[in-house]
Amino acid sequence: MTTDVTATGVGTIRSGFLGGGFMAQVHSRAARAAGAITAVLASSTPERGFAAAQDLGIARAAADIAELLADDIDIVHVCTPNATHAELALEVIRAGIHVICEKPLATRAEDARALAAAAEERGVVAAVPFVYRYHPMVREARARVAAGEIGELLTVDCGYLQDWMLRPGDDDWRVTAADGGPSRAFADIGSHLCDLLEFVAGERIARLTARTRRVYDERGGRPVTNEDAVSILVEMASGAIGTLLISQMAAGRKNALTLELHGAHASIRFDQERPEELWVGQREGSRQLFRDPETAHPGVARFSTVPAGHAQGYQDAFNGFVADAYAAIRGDELPDGLPTFQDGVRAAQLTEAVLLAAHEERWVDTPVS
């Protein structure tokens, strides 16, 4: 490894990437924005790795993970299909290299826990990109809830809706358990929604019940083995109750992640497709708050990378996440809100709870600490 993670400081981080698809594009852009050298990439075959490295501007392609790990790198971004995450991330950790692993961290909670334990034992930074935490207005919402501005939490109304799997001919590797895991809609996007709910509310989902739906049994000539949509009833640790709807078949919805919390004094709502805004509702009327580092709650302004009126979006949020992970690698104090492998474990626990609740048609308790 190039860097020496000590209080004396480190040099320029050199980043490696496993996988060459869309997420590798996003990760590599964020790495460059954080000042790293995008050093090496490996994919499922040497040929794919070479093509992806050229397309993404990565310095060189490695034939496989062994060659990649032998390079002079400080961190590996795992951007491969879901079912490969646990095995690849564990190889990175065992090599003593820091890791950012796409979610789901693992398709089984047991494997996710093992990864978190391995990372802690090896002393490496291990992060999962729950990047919606890095929208400035999400941090603003979280700060207002923590300050007691909405009062005691009463109910929540949340959703994550997409339409990219709407038609019978829509297909993706995620539809099979072998590649995507036993859950698709929840593990893929519902995990983001639950992470954001618990992060902003400052409390955990204590119990839940769920129903899942698979609309088409076959896509692309292959049997579909996981769900297209999930509806969930939740009870929070405080006793607040709520509804969550997750679907990859909601016509016209591209990435509609919405979070609405209702408190005894006020309500607050964030919409990822309008990330520069925050809605605040009260009995006397409602108002829209717009991102402005000059009026943000203490500690929130650092997430605004451009002046008010200049829109920030998804890639900016991803850049903020990677910048915090790299700051931790350089030996800084763990940045507030950096999602770690423990958060990946939490997502895996909730995924298993949702599938169990749907299968057995009952309420399932989830860990709150």
mmCIF file of C-alpha atoms in Angstrom, residues 67-336:
data_model
loop_
_atom_site.group_PDB
_atom_site.id
_atom_site.type_symbol
_atom_site.label_atom_id
_atom_site.label_comp_id
_atom_site.label_asym_id
_atom_site.label_seq_id
_atom_site.Cartn_x
_atom_site.Cartn_y
_atom_site.Cartn_z
ATOM 1 C CA GLU A 67 -3.239 -8.991 -9.946
ATOM 2 C CA LEU A 68 -5.246 -5.969 -8.823
ATOM 3 C CA LEU A 69 -4.478 -6.564 -5.148
ATOM 4 C CA ALA A 70 -0.775 -6.946 -5.958
ATOM 5 C CA ASP A 71 -0.760 -3.407 -7.342
ATOM 6 C CA ASP A 72 0.308 -0.417 -5.240
ATOM 7 C CA ILE A 73 -3.200 0.611 -4.166
ATOM 8 C CA ASP A 74 -4.784 1.911 -0.997
ATOM 9 C CA ILE A 75 -8.467 1.161 -1.557
ATOM 10 C CA VAL A 76 -10.635 -1.061 -3.721
ATOM 11 C CA HIS A 77 -14.136 -0.134 -4.862
ATOM 12 C CA VAL A 78 -16.230 -3.313 -5.298
ATOM 13 C CA CYS A 79 -18.764 -2.589 -8.077
ATOM 14 C CA THR A 80 -19.637 -6.120 -9.192
ATOM 15 C CA PRO A 81 -22.932 -8.129 -9.164
ATOM 16 C CA ASN A 82 -24.516 -8.529 -5.725
ATOM 17 C CA ALA A 83 -23.752 -12.205 -5.152
ATOM 18 C CA THR A 84 -19.995 -11.588 -5.559
ATOM 19 C CA HIS A 85 -19.700 -8.736 -3.040
ATOM 20 C CA ALA A 86 -18.974 -10.748 0.093
ATOM 21 C CA GLU A 87 -16.274 -12.950 -1.419
ATOM 22 C CA LEU A 88 -14.479 -10.097 -3.185
ATOM 23 C CA ALA A 89 -14.670 -7.673 -0.256
ATOM 24 C CA LEU A 90 -13.245 -10.336 2.043
ATOM 25 C CA GLU A 91 -10.273 -10.851 -0.287
ATOM 26 C CA VAL A 92 -9.611 -7.114 -0.227
ATOM 27 C CA ILE A 93 -9.798 -6.985 3.574
ATOM 28 C CA ARG A 94 -7.480 -9.970 3.970
ATOM 29 C CA ALA A 95 -4.955 -8.146 1.803
ATOM 30 C CA GLY A 96 -5.025 -5.285 4.328
ATOM 31 C CA ILE A 97 -6.513 -2.846 1.808
ATOM 32 C CA HIS A 98 -9.342 -0.416 2.546
ATOM 33 C CA VAL A 99 -12.637 -1.153 0.805
ATOM 34 C CA ILE A 100 -15.800 0.492 -0.433
ATOM 35 C CA CYS A 101 -18.322 -2.197 -1.332
ATOM 36 C CA GLU A 102 -21.548 -1.599 -3.191
ATOM 37 C CA LYS A 103 -24.719 -2.660 -1.479
ATOM 38 C CA PRO A 104 -26.011 -5.140 -0.646
ATOM 39 C CA LEU A 105 -22.837 -5.825 1.292
ATOM 40 C CA ALA A 106 -23.811 -9.494 1.230
ATOM 41 C CA THR A 107 -26.900 -11.481 0.265
ATOM 42 C CA ARG A 108 -26.962 -13.073 3.751
ATOM 43 C CA ALA A 109 -26.814 -11.209 7.061
ATOM 44 C CA GLU A 110 -24.410 -13.833 8.405
ATOM 45 C CA ASP A 111 -21.909 -13.027 5.649
ATOM 46 C CA ALA A 112 -22.347 -9.282 6.181
ATOM 47 C CA ARG A 113 -21.561 -9.667 9.884
ATOM 48 C CA ALA A 114 -18.456 -11.703 9.056
ATOM 49 C CA LEU A 115 -17.241 -8.968 6.706
ATOM 50 C CA ALA A 116 -17.757 -6.237 9.303
ATOM 51 C CA ALA A 117 -15.859 -8.302 11.883
ATOM 52 C CA ALA A 118 -13.016 -8.988 9.445
ATOM 53 C CA ALA A 119 -12.685 -5.293 8.581
ATOM 54 C CA GLU A 120 -12.577 -4.332 12.246
ATOM 55 C CA GLU A 121 -9.992 -6.998 13.041
ATOM 56 C CA ARG A 122 -7.795 -5.986 10.097
ATOM 57 C CA GLY A 123 -8.133 -2.289 10.927
ATOM 58 C CA VAL A 124 -9.213 -1.141 7.471
ATOM 59 C CA VAL A 125 -11.750 1.506 6.508
ATOM 60 C CA ALA A 126 -14.801 -0.350 5.157
ATOM 61 C CA ALA A 127 -17.701 1.703 3.788
ATOM 62 C CA VAL A 128 -20.982 1.090 1.947
ATOM 63 C CA PRO A 129 -22.350 3.800 -0.388
ATOM 64 C CA PHE A 130 -25.629 4.764 1.216
ATOM 65 C CA VAL A 131 -24.951 8.034 -0.524
ATOM 66 C CA TYR A 132 -28.351 9.694 -0.133
ATOM 67 C CA ARG A 133 -27.120 10.618 3.344
ATOM 68 C CA TYR A 134 -24.867 13.103 1.563
ATOM 69 C CA HIS A 135 -27.551 15.322 0.073
ATOM 70 C CA PRO A 136 -27.253 18.580 2.033
ATOM 71 C CA MET A 137 -31.011 18.758 2.573
ATOM 72 C CA VAL A 138 -31.015 15.258 4.055
ATOM 73 C CA ARG A 139 -28.465 16.483 6.586
ATOM 74 C CA GLU A 140 -30.631 19.552 7.165
ATOM 75 C CA ALA A 141 -33.652 17.341 7.835
ATOM 76 C CA ARG A 142 -31.625 15.171 10.199
ATOM 77 C CA ALA A 143 -30.340 18.213 12.096
ATOM 78 C CA ARG A 144 -33.863 19.628 12.493
ATOM 79 C CA VAL A 145 -35.213 16.320 13.774
ATOM 80 C CA ALA A 146 -32.300 15.972 16.217
ATOM 81 C CA ALA A 147 -32.900 19.527 17.453
ATOM 82 C CA GLY A 148 -36.487 18.631 18.333
ATOM 83 C CA GLU A 149 -38.017 20.967 15.755
ATOM 84 C CA ILE A 150 -40.654 18.484 14.587
ATOM 85 C CA GLY A 151 -41.357 17.158 18.089
ATOM 86 C CA GLU A 152 -42.078 13.558 19.014
ATOM 87 C CA LEU A 153 -42.173 11.323 15.942
ATOM 88 C CA LEU A 154 -45.710 10.063 15.296
ATOM 89 C CA THR A 155 -45.834 8.526 11.821
ATOM 90 C CA VAL A 156 -43.709 8.112 8.694
ATOM 91 C CA ASP A 157 -44.695 7.885 5.012
ATOM 92 C CA CYS A 158 -41.878 6.795 2.712
ATOM 93 C CA GLY A 159 -41.314 5.318 -0.721
ATOM 94 C CA TYR A 160 -38.759 4.434 -3.352
ATOM 95 C CA LEU A 161 -40.266 4.072 -6.821
ATOM 96 C CA GLN A 162 -38.655 3.326 -10.185
ATOM 97 C CA ASP A 163 -40.008 2.071 -13.528
ATOM 98 C CA TRP A 164 -37.028 0.448 -15.249
ATOM 99 C CA MET A 165 -38.492 -3.071 -14.819
ATOM 100 C CA LEU A 166 -42.050 -2.127 -15.822
ATOM 101 C CA ARG A 167 -42.383 -4.092 -19.070
ATOM 102 C CA PRO A 168 -42.257 -7.882 -19.493
ATOM 103 C CA GLY A 169 -39.227 -7.526 -21.797
ATOM 104 C CA ASP A 170 -37.214 -5.522 -19.237
ATOM 105 C CA ASP A 171 -34.386 -7.719 -18.020
ATOM 106 C CA ASP A 172 -31.299 -7.495 -15.824
ATOM 107 C CA TRP A 173 -28.867 -9.834 -14.066
ATOM 108 C CA ARG A 174 -30.491 -8.834 -10.772
ATOM 109 C CA VAL A 175 -33.662 -10.892 -11.484
ATOM 110 C CA THR A 176 -32.001 -14.194 -10.503
ATOM 111 C CA ALA A 177 -31.044 -15.157 -6.975
ATOM 112 C CA ALA A 178 -27.746 -16.530 -8.294
ATOM 113 C CA ASP A 179 -26.553 -13.043 -9.274
ATOM 114 C CA GLY A 180 -28.903 -10.587 -7.582
ATOM 115 C CA GLY A 181 -29.654 -12.414 -4.365
ATOM 116 C CA PRO A 182 -32.965 -13.545 -2.824
ATOM 117 C CA SER A 183 -34.269 -9.959 -2.768
ATOM 118 C CA ARG A 184 -34.150 -7.446 -5.614
ATOM 119 C CA ALA A 185 -36.443 -4.450 -5.081
ATOM 120 C CA PHE A 186 -35.864 -4.240 -1.335
ATOM 121 C CA ALA A 187 -32.164 -5.136 -1.303
ATOM 122 C CA ASP A 188 -31.482 -2.828 -4.246
ATOM 123 C CA ILE A 189 -33.462 0.302 -3.344
ATOM 124 C CA GLY A 190 -35.509 -0.447 -0.221
ATOM 125 C CA SER A 191 -32.244 -0.743 1.696
ATOM 126 C CA HIS A 192 -31.470 2.868 0.735
ATOM 127 C CA LEU A 193 -34.896 3.971 1.922
ATOM 128 C CA CYS A 194 -34.623 2.244 5.297
ATOM 129 C CA ASP A 195 -31.097 3.527 5.811
ATOM 130 C CA LEU A 196 -32.270 7.067 5.127
ATOM 131 C CA LEU A 197 -35.311 6.708 7.399
ATOM 132 C CA GLU A 198 -33.254 5.503 10.342
ATOM 133 C CA PHE A 199 -30.500 8.046 9.658
ATOM 134 C CA VAL A 200 -32.829 11.066 9.560
ATOM 135 C CA ALA A 201 -35.198 9.904 12.305
ATOM 136 C CA GLY A 202 -32.307 9.032 14.604
ATOM 137 C CA GLU A 203 -33.953 5.769 15.599
ATOM 138 C CA ARG A 204 -34.353 2.237 14.316
ATOM 139 C CA ILE A 205 -37.200 0.233 12.866
ATOM 140 C CA ALA A 206 -38.142 -2.071 15.751
ATOM 141 C CA ARG A 207 -40.555 -4.382 13.957
ATOM 142 C CA LEU A 208 -42.126 -4.767 10.548
ATOM 143 C CA THR A 209 -44.462 -6.784 8.416
ATOM 144 C CA ALA A 210 -44.333 -6.937 4.639
ATOM 145 C CA ARG A 211 -45.882 -8.160 1.420
ATOM 146 C CA THR A 212 -43.929 -8.751 -1.784
ATOM 147 C CA ARG A 213 -45.072 -9.080 -5.376
ATOM 148 C CA ARG A 214 -43.449 -10.626 -8.438
ATOM 149 C CA VAL A 215 -45.362 -9.466 -11.524
ATOM 150 C CA TYR A 216 -43.613 -11.523 -14.216
ATOM 151 C CA ASP A 217 -42.317 -15.021 -13.598
ATOM 152 C CA GLU A 218 -39.920 -14.833 -16.532
ATOM 153 C CA ARG A 219 -37.686 -12.157 -18.030
ATOM 154 C CA GLY A 220 -35.251 -12.605 -20.885
ATOM 155 C CA GLY A 221 -36.029 -16.305 -21.059
ATOM 156 C CA ARG A 222 -34.975 -16.807 -17.433
ATOM 157 C CA PRO A 223 -37.169 -17.452 -14.378
ATOM 158 C CA VAL A 224 -37.465 -14.458 -12.051
ATOM 159 C CA THR A 225 -36.639 -15.513 -8.499
ATOM 160 C CA ASN A 226 -37.014 -12.276 -6.521
ATOM 161 C CA GLU A 227 -39.560 -9.498 -6.036
ATOM 162 C CA ASP A 228 -40.579 -6.502 -8.167
ATOM 163 C CA ALA A 229 -42.313 -4.578 -5.367
ATOM 164 C CA VAL A 230 -42.636 -4.556 -1.575
ATOM 165 C CA SER A 231 -45.069 -2.893 0.803
ATOM 166 C CA ILE A 232 -43.995 -2.637 4.435
ATOM 167 C CA LEU A 233 -45.612 -1.570 7.691
ATOM 168 C CA VAL A 234 -43.077 -0.469 10.289
ATOM 169 C CA GLU A 235 -43.031 0.378 13.967
ATOM 170 C CA MET A 236 -40.127 2.547 15.046
ATOM 171 C CA ALA A 237 -38.283 2.183 18.357
ATOM 172 C CA SER A 238 -40.196 5.192 19.743
ATOM 173 C CA GLY A 239 -43.561 3.676 18.853
ATOM 174 C CA ALA A 240 -44.089 5.745 15.702
ATOM 175 C CA ILE A 241 -45.753 3.760 12.906
ATOM 176 C CA GLY A 242 -45.467 4.091 9.151
ATOM 177 C CA THR A 243 -45.683 2.768 5.626
ATOM 178 C CA LEU A 244 -42.978 2.102 3.028
ATOM 179 C CA LEU A 245 -43.662 1.296 -0.635
ATOM 180 C CA ILE A 246 -40.814 0.067 -2.822
ATOM 181 C CA SER A 247 -41.319 -0.716 -6.502
ATOM 182 C CA GLN A 248 -39.274 -1.049 -9.678
ATOM 183 C CA MET A 249 -42.483 -1.040 -11.731
ATOM 184 C CA ALA A 250 -44.045 2.384 -11.031
ATOM 185 C CA ALA A 251 -44.617 3.938 -14.458
ATOM 186 C CA GLY A 252 -43.057 7.365 -14.809
ATOM 187 C CA ARG A 253 -41.061 7.201 -11.591
ATOM 188 C CA LYS A 254 -37.339 7.188 -12.334
ATOM 189 C CA ASN A 255 -35.745 7.490 -8.894
ATOM 190 C CA ALA A 256 -38.462 8.722 -6.580
ATOM 191 C CA LEU A 257 -37.046 8.244 -3.102
ATOM 192 C CA THR A 258 -39.270 10.179 -0.677
ATOM 193 C CA LEU A 259 -39.065 10.487 3.083
ATOM 194 C CA GLU A 260 -41.818 12.181 5.099
ATOM 195 C CA LEU A 261 -41.719 12.314 8.901
ATOM 196 C CA HIS A 262 -44.680 13.577 10.923
ATOM 197 C CA GLY A 263 -43.950 14.946 14.385
ATOM 198 C CA ALA A 264 -46.096 16.404 17.140
ATOM 199 C CA HIS A 265 -45.044 19.942 16.104
ATOM 200 C CA ALA A 266 -44.264 19.708 12.403
ATOM 201 C CA SER A 267 -43.726 17.445 9.418
ATOM 202 C CA ILE A 268 -40.676 17.318 7.177
ATOM 203 C CA ARG A 269 -40.297 15.812 3.683
ATOM 204 C CA PHE A 270 -37.334 15.121 1.382
ATOM 205 C CA ASP A 271 -37.720 14.104 -2.270
ATOM 206 C CA GLN A 272 -34.553 12.797 -3.957
ATOM 207 C CA GLU A 273 -35.770 13.940 -7.373
ATOM 208 C CA ARG A 274 -35.905 17.501 -5.952
ATOM 209 C CA PRO A 275 -32.801 17.306 -3.749
ATOM 210 C CA GLU A 276 -32.313 21.051 -3.310
ATOM 211 C CA GLU A 277 -35.572 21.377 -1.356
ATOM 212 C CA LEU A 278 -37.060 20.402 1.973
ATOM 213 C CA TRP A 279 -40.775 20.711 2.740
ATOM 214 C CA VAL A 280 -41.764 21.691 6.281
ATOM 215 C CA GLY A 281 -45.436 21.458 7.242
ATOM 216 C CA GLN A 282 -47.264 22.898 10.260
ATOM 217 C CA ARG A 283 -50.900 23.423 11.222
ATOM 218 C CA GLU A 284 -50.491 27.131 10.441
ATOM 219 C CA GLY A 285 -49.118 26.496 6.955
ATOM 220 C CA SER A 286 -46.259 24.884 5.070
ATOM 221 C CA ARG A 287 -43.092 26.157 3.401
ATOM 222 C CA GLN A 288 -40.298 25.055 1.098
ATOM 223 C CA LEU A 289 -36.723 25.404 2.333
ATOM 224 C CA PHE A 290 -33.995 25.604 -0.282
ATOM 225 C CA ARG A 291 -30.366 24.604 0.156
ATOM 226 C CA ASP A 292 -28.346 27.537 1.433
ATOM 227 C CA PRO A 293 -25.102 27.038 3.355
ATOM 228 C CA GLU A 294 -25.545 30.505 4.888
ATOM 229 C CA THR A 295 -28.696 29.470 6.786
ATOM 230 C CA ALA A 296 -28.054 25.745 7.269
ATOM 231 C CA HIS A 297 -27.931 24.084 10.667
ATOM 232 C CA PRO A 298 -24.445 23.869 12.207
ATOM 233 C CA GLY A 299 -22.371 21.184 10.542
ATOM 234 C CA VAL A 300 -24.577 20.986 7.442
ATOM 235 C CA ALA A 301 -22.866 23.634 5.329
ATOM 236 C CA ARG A 302 -19.880 21.361 4.608
ATOM 237 C CA PHE A 303 -22.103 19.223 2.375
ATOM 238 C CA SER A 304 -22.812 22.184 0.080
ATOM 239 C CA THR A 305 -20.019 22.152 -2.476
ATOM 240 C CA VAL A 306 -21.362 25.006 -4.601
ATOM 241 C CA PRO A 307 -23.181 28.247 -3.694
ATOM 242 C CA ALA A 308 -26.944 28.321 -3.249
ATOM 243 C CA GLY A 309 -28.807 28.391 -6.539
ATOM 244 C CA HIS A 310 -26.293 26.096 -8.261
ATOM 245 C CA ALA A 311 -27.924 22.668 -8.206
ATOM 246 C CA GLN A 312 -26.299 19.670 -6.537
ATOM 247 C CA GLY A 313 -27.388 16.127 -7.283
ATOM 248 C CA TYR A 314 -26.635 12.410 -7.099
ATOM 249 C CA GLN A 315 -23.009 12.511 -8.267
ATOM 250 C CA ASP A 316 -22.299 15.316 -5.788
ATOM 251 C CA ALA A 317 -23.715 13.168 -2.998
ATOM 252 C CA PHE A 318 -21.568 10.247 -4.137
ATOM 253 C CA ASN A 319 -18.522 12.505 -4.274
ATOM 254 C CA GLY A 320 -19.181 13.584 -0.696
ATOM 255 C CA PHE A 321 -19.384 9.986 0.471
ATOM 256 C CA VAL A 322 -16.119 8.977 -1.201
ATOM 257 C CA ALA A 323 -14.374 12.109 0.081
ATOM 258 C CA ASP A 324 -15.370 11.159 3.646
ATOM 259 C CA ALA A 325 -14.206 7.558 3.170
ATOM 260 C CA TYR A 326 -10.868 8.776 1.837
ATOM 261 C CA ALA A 327 -10.552 11.226 4.738
ATOM 262 C CA ALA A 328 -10.944 8.264 7.101
ATOM 263 C CA ILE A 329 -8.212 6.414 5.173
ATOM 264 C CA ARG A 330 -5.911 9.399 5.627
ATOM 265 C CA GLY A 331 -6.327 9.021 9.367
ATOM 266 C CA ASP A 332 -8.892 11.740 10.050
ATOM 267 C CA GLU A 333 -11.495 11.184 12.747
ATOM 268 C CA LEU A 334 -14.336 9.064 11.336
ATOM 269 C CA PRO A 335 -16.577 11.615 9.579
ATOM 270 C CA ASP A 336 -20.085 12.029 10.995
#
